[in-house]
mmCIF file of C-alpha atoms and ligand atoms in Angstrom:
data_model
loop_
_atom_site.group_PDB
_atom_site.id
_atom_site.type_symbol
_atom_site.label_atom_id
_atom_site.label_comp_id
_atom_site.label_asym_id
_atom_site.label_seq_id
_atom_site.Cartn_x
_atom_site.Cartn_y
_atom_site.Cartn_z
ATOM 1 C CA MET A 73 16.907 60.066 40.303
ATOM 2 C CA THR A 74 17.015 63.848 40.655
ATOM 3 C CA ASN A 75 18.460 64.189 37.140
ATOM 4 C CA GLY A 76 18.709 67.864 36.341
ATOM 5 C CA VAL A 77 15.580 68.832 38.227
ATOM 6 C CA LYS A 78 15.895 72.061 40.181
ATOM 7 C CA ILE A 79 14.704 71.907 43.760
ATOM 8 C CA PHE A 80 13.675 75.191 45.381
ATOM 9 C CA HIS A 81 13.326 75.038 49.142
ATOM 10 C CA ASP A 82 11.404 78.294 49.118
ATOM 11 C CA LEU A 83 10.320 80.731 46.441
ATOM 12 C CA PRO A 84 11.162 84.305 47.357
ATOM 13 C CA PRO A 85 10.634 86.886 44.601
ATOM 14 C CA GLY A 86 13.245 86.928 41.853
ATOM 15 C CA VAL A 87 14.610 83.421 42.361
ATOM 16 C CA ALA A 88 13.029 81.410 39.565
ATOM 17 C CA SER A 89 13.735 82.558 36.025
ATOM 18 C CA PHE A 90 10.930 80.772 34.218
ATOM 19 C CA SER A 91 9.123 82.064 31.203
ATOM 20 C CA ARG A 92 6.265 79.727 30.228
ATOM 21 C CA THR A 93 5.601 77.758 33.349
ATOM 22 C CA VAL A 94 3.061 74.964 33.557
ATOM 23 C CA VAL A 95 2.465 74.416 37.247
ATOM 24 C CA THR A 96 0.592 72.119 39.577
ATOM 25 C CA ILE A 97 0.256 72.475 43.317
ATOM 26 C CA GLY A 98 -0.705 70.009 46.013
ATOM 27 C CA ASN A 99 0.339 67.952 48.999
ATOM 28 C CA PHE A 100 1.153 64.911 46.861
ATOM 29 C CA ASP A 101 1.476 62.588 49.849
ATOM 30 C CA GLY A 102 2.355 59.196 48.389
ATOM 31 C CA VAL A 103 2.770 60.493 44.813
ATOM 32 C CA HIS A 104 0.098 57.964 43.779
ATOM 33 C CA LEU A 105 -1.572 57.266 40.404
ATOM 34 C CA GLY A 106 -3.960 60.216 40.824
ATOM 35 C CA HIS A 107 -1.012 62.538 41.432
ATOM 36 C CA ARG A 108 0.844 60.964 38.523
ATOM 37 C CA ALA A 109 -2.046 61.713 36.167
ATOM 38 C CA ILE A 110 -1.787 65.388 37.140
ATOM 39 C CA LEU A 111 2.005 65.436 36.848
ATOM 40 C CA GLY A 112 1.789 63.681 33.472
ATOM 41 C CA ARG A 113 -0.541 66.403 32.219
ATOM 42 C CA VAL A 114 1.884 69.076 33.461
ATOM 43 C CA LEU A 115 4.732 67.468 31.519
ATOM 44 C CA LYS A 116 2.665 67.114 28.371
ATOM 45 C CA ARG A 117 1.441 70.714 28.441
ATOM 46 C CA ALA A 118 4.944 72.039 29.211
ATOM 47 C CA ARG A 119 6.260 70.225 26.123
ATOM 48 C CA GLU A 120 3.412 71.574 23.977
ATOM 49 C CA LEU A 121 3.935 75.141 25.190
ATOM 50 C CA GLY A 122 7.744 74.906 25.172
ATOM 51 C CA GLY A 123 7.853 75.879 28.835
ATOM 52 C CA GLU A 124 8.949 74.541 32.198
ATOM 53 C CA ALA A 125 7.087 71.840 34.133
ATOM 54 C CA VAL A 126 6.892 72.754 37.825
ATOM 55 C CA ALA A 127 5.256 71.168 40.871
ATOM 56 C CA ILE A 128 4.697 73.134 44.067
ATOM 57 C CA THR A 129 4.313 71.223 47.290
ATOM 58 C CA PHE A 130 4.592 71.966 50.992
ATOM 59 C CA ASP A 131 6.674 70.980 53.967
ATOM 60 C CA PRO A 132 5.439 70.300 56.539
ATOM 61 C CA HIS A 133 2.084 68.989 55.351
ATOM 62 C CA PRO A 134 -0.433 71.866 55.856
ATOM 63 C CA LEU A 135 -2.626 69.831 58.222
ATOM 64 C CA LYS A 136 0.360 69.272 60.556
ATOM 65 C CA VAL A 137 0.477 73.054 61.022
ATOM 66 C CA LEU A 138 -3.241 73.855 60.911
ATOM 67 C CA ARG A 139 -4.614 70.805 62.752
ATOM 68 C CA PRO A 140 -1.732 69.429 64.816
ATOM 69 C CA GLU A 141 -4.154 67.462 67.005
ATOM 70 C CA MET A 142 -5.341 65.461 64.013
ATOM 71 C CA SER A 143 -3.648 62.135 63.397
ATOM 72 C CA LEU A 144 -2.513 62.011 59.796
ATOM 73 C CA PRO A 145 0.224 59.438 59.257
ATOM 74 C CA LEU A 146 1.876 60.434 55.992
ATOM 75 C CA LEU A 147 2.749 57.895 53.299
ATOM 76 C CA THR A 148 5.951 59.582 52.225
ATOM 77 C CA THR A 149 8.738 61.384 54.043
ATOM 78 C CA CYS A 150 9.635 64.740 52.559
ATOM 79 C CA ASP A 151 12.755 63.200 50.958
ATOM 80 C CA GLN A 152 10.774 60.343 49.416
ATOM 81 C CA LYS A 153 8.212 62.779 48.025
ATOM 82 C CA LEU A 154 10.922 64.993 46.534
ATOM 83 C CA GLY A 155 12.659 61.982 44.993
ATOM 84 C CA LEU A 156 9.416 60.670 43.496
ATOM 85 C CA LEU A 157 8.406 64.084 42.137
ATOM 86 C CA ALA A 158 11.889 64.634 40.734
ATOM 87 C CA GLY A 159 11.747 61.178 39.118
ATOM 88 C CA CYS A 160 8.665 62.183 37.105
ATOM 89 C CA GLY A 161 10.708 64.331 34.727
ATOM 90 C CA LEU A 162 9.697 67.768 35.998
ATOM 91 C CA ASP A 163 11.998 70.741 35.444
ATOM 92 C CA ALA A 164 11.561 72.023 38.977
ATOM 93 C CA VAL A 165 9.993 71.161 42.302
ATOM 94 C CA VAL A 166 9.197 73.953 44.739
ATOM 95 C CA LEU A 167 8.993 72.928 48.389
ATOM 96 C CA LEU A 168 7.242 75.797 50.144
ATOM 97 C CA PRO A 169 7.744 75.928 53.905
ATOM 98 C CA PHE A 170 4.185 75.814 55.191
ATOM 99 C CA THR A 171 3.624 78.335 57.970
ATOM 100 C CA ARG A 172 0.593 79.946 59.595
ATOM 101 C CA GLU A 173 1.592 83.086 57.730
ATOM 102 C CA LEU A 174 1.387 81.346 54.352
ATOM 103 C CA ALA A 175 -1.891 79.752 55.461
ATOM 104 C CA SER A 176 -3.397 83.179 56.152
ATOM 105 C CA LEU A 177 -2.623 84.516 52.681
ATOM 106 C CA PRO A 178 -5.893 85.134 50.777
ATOM 107 C CA PRO A 179 -6.107 82.868 47.699
ATOM 108 C CA ARG A 180 -5.975 85.814 45.276
ATOM 109 C CA ASP A 181 -2.764 87.064 46.842
ATOM 110 C CA PHE A 182 -1.252 83.592 46.678
ATOM 111 C CA VAL A 183 -2.028 83.313 42.978
ATOM 112 C CA THR A 184 -0.737 86.813 42.227
ATOM 113 C CA GLN A 185 2.489 86.411 44.170
ATOM 114 C CA TYR A 186 3.424 82.839 43.380
ATOM 115 C CA PHE A 187 1.849 82.008 40.032
ATOM 116 C CA CYS A 188 1.925 85.395 38.295
ATOM 117 C CA GLN A 189 4.870 87.292 39.740
ATOM 118 C CA ARG A 190 7.303 84.563 40.753
ATOM 119 C CA LEU A 191 6.677 81.813 38.196
ATOM 120 C CA GLN A 192 5.222 83.566 35.123
ATOM 121 C CA VAL A 193 2.633 80.811 34.929
ATOM 122 C CA ARG A 194 0.955 80.094 31.572
ATOM 123 C CA GLU A 195 -1.096 77.132 32.685
ATOM 124 C CA VAL A 196 -2.219 75.628 35.988
ATOM 125 C CA VAL A 197 -3.089 71.920 36.215
ATOM 126 C CA VAL A 198 -5.103 70.799 39.239
ATOM 127 C CA GLY A 199 -7.145 67.860 40.424
ATOM 128 C CA HIS A 200 -10.937 68.150 40.091
ATOM 129 C CA ASP A 201 -11.496 68.788 43.813
ATOM 130 C CA TYR A 202 -8.669 71.244 44.309
ATOM 131 C CA ARG A 203 -9.048 73.990 46.925
ATOM 132 C CA PHE A 204 -6.360 76.273 48.240
ATOM 133 C CA GLY A 205 -5.436 79.356 50.227
ATOM 134 C CA ARG A 206 -6.796 80.724 53.495
ATOM 135 C CA GLY A 207 -9.667 78.604 54.788
ATOM 136 C CA ARG A 208 -9.615 76.665 51.496
ATOM 137 C CA GLU A 209 -11.491 79.615 49.965
ATOM 138 C CA GLY A 210 -9.745 79.271 46.625
ATOM 139 C CA ASP A 211 -11.281 76.898 44.097
ATOM 140 C CA ILE A 212 -11.148 76.137 40.389
ATOM 141 C CA ASP A 213 -13.594 78.945 39.513
ATOM 142 C CA LEU A 214 -11.392 81.458 41.266
ATOM 143 C CA LEU A 215 -8.312 80.125 39.462
ATOM 144 C CA GLN A 216 -10.104 80.457 36.140
ATOM 145 C CA GLU A 217 -11.216 84.001 36.898
ATOM 146 C CA MET A 218 -7.701 85.032 37.916
ATOM 147 C CA GLY A 219 -6.214 83.235 34.946
ATOM 148 C CA ALA A 220 -8.275 85.453 32.624
ATOM 149 C CA GLN A 221 -6.731 88.510 34.299
ATOM 150 C CA CYS A 222 -3.133 87.291 34.686
ATOM 151 C CA GLY A 223 -2.852 85.356 31.428
ATOM 152 C CA PHE A 224 -2.932 81.687 32.383
ATOM 153 C CA THR A 225 -5.321 78.864 31.556
ATOM 154 C CA VAL A 226 -6.544 76.156 33.954
ATOM 155 C CA GLN A 227 -6.640 72.437 33.240
ATOM 156 C CA VAL A 228 -8.621 70.113 35.460
ATOM 157 C CA VAL A 229 -7.618 66.462 35.736
ATOM 158 C CA TRP A 230 -10.340 63.991 36.666
ATOM 159 C CA ALA A 231 -10.042 61.398 39.401
ATOM 160 C CA VAL A 232 -8.172 58.213 38.568
ATOM 161 C CA GLU A 233 -9.811 54.897 39.398
ATOM 162 C CA ALA A 234 -8.075 51.629 40.166
ATOM 163 C CA ASP A 235 -9.756 48.405 41.284
ATOM 164 C CA GLY A 236 -13.077 50.239 41.002
ATOM 165 C CA ALA A 237 -12.203 52.953 43.534
ATOM 166 C CA VAL A 238 -11.019 56.546 43.262
ATOM 167 C CA VAL A 239 -7.320 56.656 44.061
ATOM 168 C CA SER A 240 -6.605 58.787 47.121
ATOM 169 C CA SER A 241 -3.976 59.047 49.833
ATOM 170 C CA SER A 242 -6.595 58.270 52.485
ATOM 171 C CA LEU A 243 -7.709 55.070 50.734
ATOM 172 C CA ILE A 244 -4.070 53.974 50.453
ATOM 173 C CA ARG A 245 -3.558 54.661 54.175
ATOM 174 C CA ALA A 246 -6.638 52.566 54.978
ATOM 175 C CA LEU A 247 -5.418 49.649 52.820
ATOM 176 C CA LEU A 248 -1.976 49.700 54.433
ATOM 177 C CA ARG A 249 -3.474 49.714 57.936
ATOM 178 C CA LEU A 250 -5.258 46.494 56.930
ATOM 179 C CA GLY A 251 -2.035 44.990 55.592
ATOM 180 C CA LYS A 252 -3.340 45.100 52.010
ATOM 181 C CA VAL A 253 0.003 46.098 50.550
ATOM 182 C CA ALA A 254 -0.535 44.577 47.079
ATOM 183 C CA GLU A 255 -3.768 46.576 46.704
ATOM 184 C CA ALA A 256 -1.988 49.720 47.951
ATOM 185 C CA ALA A 257 0.774 49.154 45.396
ATOM 186 C CA ARG A 258 -1.784 49.136 42.582
ATOM 187 C CA LEU A 259 -3.020 52.588 43.646
ATOM 188 C CA LEU A 260 0.488 53.935 44.231
ATOM 189 C CA GLY A 261 1.888 52.615 40.964
ATOM 190 C CA ARG A 262 4.740 51.035 42.968
ATOM 191 C CA PRO A 263 5.062 49.127 46.255
ATOM 192 C CA TYR A 264 4.740 51.161 49.437
ATOM 193 C CA GLY A 265 8.224 51.991 50.749
ATOM 194 C CA VAL A 266 9.339 52.577 54.322
ATOM 195 C CA VAL A 267 12.783 54.093 54.828
ATOM 196 C CA GLY A 268 14.791 53.695 57.974
ATOM 197 C CA ARG A 269 18.170 53.347 59.556
ATOM 198 C CA VAL A 270 19.355 49.930 60.674
ATOM 199 C CA VAL A 271 19.695 49.871 64.462
ATOM 200 C CA ARG A 272 20.769 47.180 66.924
ATOM 201 C CA GLY A 273 18.073 44.638 67.706
ATOM 202 C CA LYS A 274 18.146 41.874 70.283
ATOM 203 C CA GLY A 275 20.664 39.935 68.205
ATOM 204 C CA ARG A 276 18.356 36.921 68.510
ATOM 205 C CA GLY A 277 17.540 36.413 64.849
ATOM 206 C CA GLY A 278 20.993 35.201 63.818
ATOM 207 C CA LYS A 279 22.056 33.325 66.948
ATOM 208 C CA LEU A 280 18.817 31.726 68.040
ATOM 209 C CA LEU A 281 16.867 31.305 64.801
ATOM 210 C CA GLY A 282 19.615 31.201 62.191
ATOM 211 C CA VAL A 283 17.863 34.022 60.330
ATOM 212 C CA PRO A 284 19.589 37.369 60.901
ATOM 213 C CA THR A 285 17.386 40.431 60.556
ATOM 214 C CA ALA A 286 18.093 44.119 60.148
ATOM 215 C CA ASN A 287 15.969 46.110 62.586
ATOM 216 C CA LEU A 288 14.822 49.417 61.166
ATOM 217 C CA CYS A 289 14.033 52.671 62.870
ATOM 218 C CA PRO A 290 11.361 53.844 60.425
ATOM 219 C CA ALA A 291 11.310 57.434 59.204
ATOM 220 C CA ASN A 292 7.809 57.024 57.740
ATOM 221 C CA GLU A 293 4.801 57.763 59.893
ATOM 222 C CA LEU A 294 2.730 54.875 58.582
ATOM 223 C CA LEU A 295 3.665 51.202 58.829
ATOM 224 C CA PRO A 296 1.511 48.495 57.248
ATOM 225 C CA ALA A 297 -0.425 46.262 59.676
ATOM 226 C CA SER A 298 1.520 43.721 61.710
ATOM 227 C CA GLY A 299 2.400 40.652 59.701
ATOM 228 C CA ILE A 300 4.928 38.912 57.494
ATOM 229 C CA TYR A 301 5.563 40.367 54.024
ATOM 230 C CA ALA A 302 7.509 39.617 50.854
ATOM 231 C CA VAL A 303 9.556 42.770 50.268
ATOM 232 C CA ARG A 304 12.236 44.303 48.136
ATOM 233 C CA VAL A 305 14.898 46.242 49.941
ATOM 234 C CA ARG A 306 16.635 49.160 48.308
ATOM 235 C CA ARG A 307 20.193 49.561 49.518
ATOM 236 C CA GLY A 308 21.878 52.433 47.682
ATOM 237 C CA ALA A 309 21.449 51.708 43.969
ATOM 238 C CA LYS A 310 20.718 47.990 44.520
ATOM 239 C CA THR A 311 17.401 46.324 45.245
ATOM 240 C CA LEU A 312 17.488 42.987 47.079
ATOM 241 C CA PRO A 313 14.761 40.421 47.764
ATOM 242 C CA GLY A 314 13.709 40.038 51.377
ATOM 243 C CA VAL A 315 11.103 39.047 53.904
ATOM 244 C CA ALA A 316 9.914 41.445 56.584
ATOM 245 C CA ASN A 317 8.198 41.116 59.906
ATOM 246 C CA ILE A 318 6.205 43.944 61.456
ATOM 247 C CA GLY A 319 5.078 43.186 64.968
ATOM 248 C CA THR A 320 5.935 42.561 68.572
ATOM 249 C CA CYS A 321 7.410 39.050 68.212
ATOM 250 C CA PRO A 322 4.827 37.475 70.565
ATOM 251 C CA THR A 323 6.885 34.301 70.828
ATOM 252 C CA PHE A 324 9.406 36.331 72.853
ATOM 253 C CA ASP A 325 6.973 38.696 74.626
ATOM 254 C CA ASN A 326 8.599 41.820 73.181
ATOM 255 C CA GLN A 327 6.756 44.975 74.141
ATOM 256 C CA GLU A 328 7.457 47.326 71.270
ATOM 257 C CA LEU A 329 6.457 47.107 67.657
ATOM 258 C CA SER A 330 9.405 46.493 65.370
ATOM 259 C CA LEU A 331 10.129 46.346 61.673
ATOM 260 C CA GLU A 332 12.717 43.710 60.814
ATOM 261 C CA VAL A 333 13.888 42.521 57.453
ATOM 262 C CA HIS A 334 15.843 39.448 56.429
ATOM 263 C CA LEU A 335 17.656 39.747 53.099
ATOM 264 C CA LEU A 336 17.479 36.536 51.069
ATOM 265 C CA GLU A 337 20.689 37.087 49.104
ATOM 266 C CA PHE A 338 22.921 39.060 51.390
ATOM 267 C CA SER A 339 24.983 38.505 54.490
ATOM 268 C CA GLY A 340 27.033 41.163 56.200
ATOM 269 C CA GLU A 341 26.821 44.195 58.407
ATOM 270 C CA LEU A 342 24.080 46.723 57.800
ATOM 271 C CA TYR A 343 24.192 48.719 61.052
ATOM 272 C CA GLY A 344 23.855 52.446 60.507
ATOM 273 C CA GLU A 345 22.803 52.100 56.857
ATOM 274 C CA ASN A 346 19.630 53.565 55.424
ATOM 275 C CA LEU A 347 17.392 51.070 53.657
ATOM 276 C CA GLU A 348 14.003 51.299 51.983
ATOM 277 C CA VAL A 349 11.680 48.343 52.539
ATOM 278 C CA GLN A 350 9.166 48.034 49.690
ATOM 279 C CA PHE A 351 6.101 45.960 50.596
ATOM 280 C CA VAL A 352 5.128 43.665 47.722
ATOM 281 C CA SER A 353 2.687 41.206 49.287
ATOM 282 C CA ARG A 354 1.457 39.993 52.640
ATOM 283 C CA LEU A 355 2.299 36.389 53.504
ATOM 284 C CA ARG A 356 0.568 35.852 56.851
ATOM 285 C CA GLU A 357 -0.237 37.191 60.313
ATOM 286 C CA GLU A 358 2.339 37.297 63.068
ATOM 287 C CA ARG A 359 1.718 34.522 65.622
ATOM 288 C CA ARG A 360 2.957 33.206 68.937
ATOM 289 C CA PHE A 361 4.781 29.916 68.503
ATOM 290 C CA ALA A 362 5.065 27.247 71.189
ATOM 291 C CA SER A 363 8.789 26.767 70.595
ATOM 292 C CA ILE A 364 11.748 28.383 68.915
ATOM 293 C CA GLU A 365 12.005 25.362 66.595
ATOM 294 C CA THR A 366 8.456 25.735 65.242
ATOM 295 C CA LEU A 367 8.981 29.497 64.752
ATOM 296 C CA ALA A 368 12.267 28.830 62.913
ATOM 297 C CA ALA A 369 10.566 26.239 60.662
ATOM 298 C CA GLN A 370 7.771 28.701 59.851
ATOM 299 C CA ILE A 371 10.297 31.461 59.086
ATOM 300 C CA HIS A 372 12.054 29.163 56.609
ATOM 301 C CA ALA A 373 8.718 28.441 54.947
ATOM 302 C CA ASP A 374 8.103 32.229 54.787
ATOM 303 C CA ILE A 375 11.461 32.726 53.112
ATOM 304 C CA GLU A 376 10.595 30.152 50.433
ATOM 305 C CA GLN A 377 7.198 31.701 49.859
ATOM 306 C CA ALA A 378 8.727 35.197 49.597
ATOM 307 C CA ARG A 379 11.296 33.929 47.103
ATOM 308 C CA LYS A 380 8.540 32.466 44.900
ATOM 309 C CA THR A 381 6.276 35.503 45.183
ATOM 310 C CA LEU A 382 9.065 37.920 44.293
ATOM 311 C CA ALA A 383 10.304 35.762 41.406
ATOM 312 C CA ALA A 384 6.759 35.489 39.982
ATOM 313 C CA GLU A 385 6.265 39.230 40.421
ATOM 314 C CA SER A 386 9.369 40.299 38.544
ATOM 315 C CA ALA A 387 8.946 37.670 35.784
HETATM 316 N N1 LIG B 628 8.147 36.325 65.677
HETATM 317 C C1 LIG B 628 7.021 35.849 66.274
HETATM 318 O O1 LIG B 628 6.923 35.874 67.469
HETATM 319 N N2 LIG B 628 6.001 35.332 65.517
HETATM 320 C C2 LIG B 628 6.069 35.235 64.167
HETATM 321 O O2 LIG B 628 5.102 34.793 63.536
HETATM 322 C C3 LIG B 628 7.254 35.702 63.521
HETATM 323 N N3 LIG B 628 7.403 35.596 62.179
HETATM 324 C C4 LIG B 628 8.567 36.002 61.582
HETATM 325 C C5 LIG B 628 8.749 35.841 60.225
HETATM 326 C C6 LIG B 628 9.895 36.263 59.582
HETATM 327 C C7 LIG B 628 10.060 36.034 58.126
HETATM 328 C C8 LIG B 628 10.936 36.855 60.348
HETATM 329 C C9 LIG B 628 12.182 37.340 59.703
HETATM 330 C C10 LIG B 628 10.767 37.028 61.711
HETATM 331 C C11 LIG B 628 9.592 36.620 62.358
HETATM 332 N N4 LIG B 628 9.413 36.740 63.727
HETATM 333 C C12 LIG B 628 8.289 36.275 64.329
HETATM 334 C C13 LIG B 628 10.347 37.564 64.496
HETATM 335 C C14 LIG B 628 11.429 36.815 65.210
HETATM 336 O O3 LIG B 628 10.928 36.474 66.460
HETATM 337 C C15 LIG B 628 12.598 37.797 65.298
HETATM 338 O O4 LIG B 628 13.199 37.928 64.049
HETATM 339 C C16 LIG B 628 13.636 37.390 66.301
HETATM 340 O O5 LIG B 628 13.060 37.370 67.577
HETATM 341 C C17 LIG B 628 14.798 38.371 66.318
HETATM 342 O O6 LIG B 628 14.384 39.662 66.664
HETATM 343 MG MG1 LIG B 629 17.564 41.629 64.141
#
């Protein structure tokens, strides 16, 4: 996925040897359709100018440093975001460590140091509502004014709409919290993916219900609402059909929330592996069943429904 793209984990002076850089900068949480419109414009302009296409993003997310008390469950882990950005065909991705020091840099100094001196920027592509630098003082007007001095132009990309709404990371978070994973996928341009390591569960799925599940310890901050979902599971280079349960298994009075996935066409050990569960559609709510037999029968019906949904989806 990271074919030939250079990843810079910081950008001290003298590191990048670019000549005609087309750059965009942002948090890009989720790398959704709005982000993709911006990245697409960067690629197009880089081709036209015969220069390098570069995206600058931050780690950690600026609000985690500036407003740690604020709850902001991110859609993508840093690795997922890097992989998605790299998969867009950029020449380089710069992951700037976000610190209070960087946050206190006046916007003009940021532009001079990063865009002009370190990247030799010819063109900057930003979203229509872009603000940056200390106290979000920097805006598109300031970029344009500095571009006239330093020799770069500014391109503004308008908001992208899907299903009649402006695509944004916060809307996608809201949809996922409601379990609306199919709607979220339309705004993301792909199903929402949660990565995690397979850990030991209660071992009940296989023995008691005849449906073994891999229990994941999720690395993502945001899980879709509790419920049963048709999913695809990426395991290394392979993607397998599956059915997932997010919830507390009320039939067994579990206390903690868990994410479990049953793979429809796989049997074997998965402990310790890293999987990505991609949420395609929601099948139903999690419920308490009066007996293990009725739960098992419902799970088998879920499996059939997931099989059909996934087959129809990929047809
Ligand atoms: N547990 C519940 O208590 N209620 C449910 O509605 C429920 N639905 C499930 C659906 C699927 C497709 C799967 C794989 C599991 C479901 N479970 C549910 C979780 C089940 O109780 C769990 O897999 C076993 O207890 C093993 O941890
Ligand atoms: Mg299990």
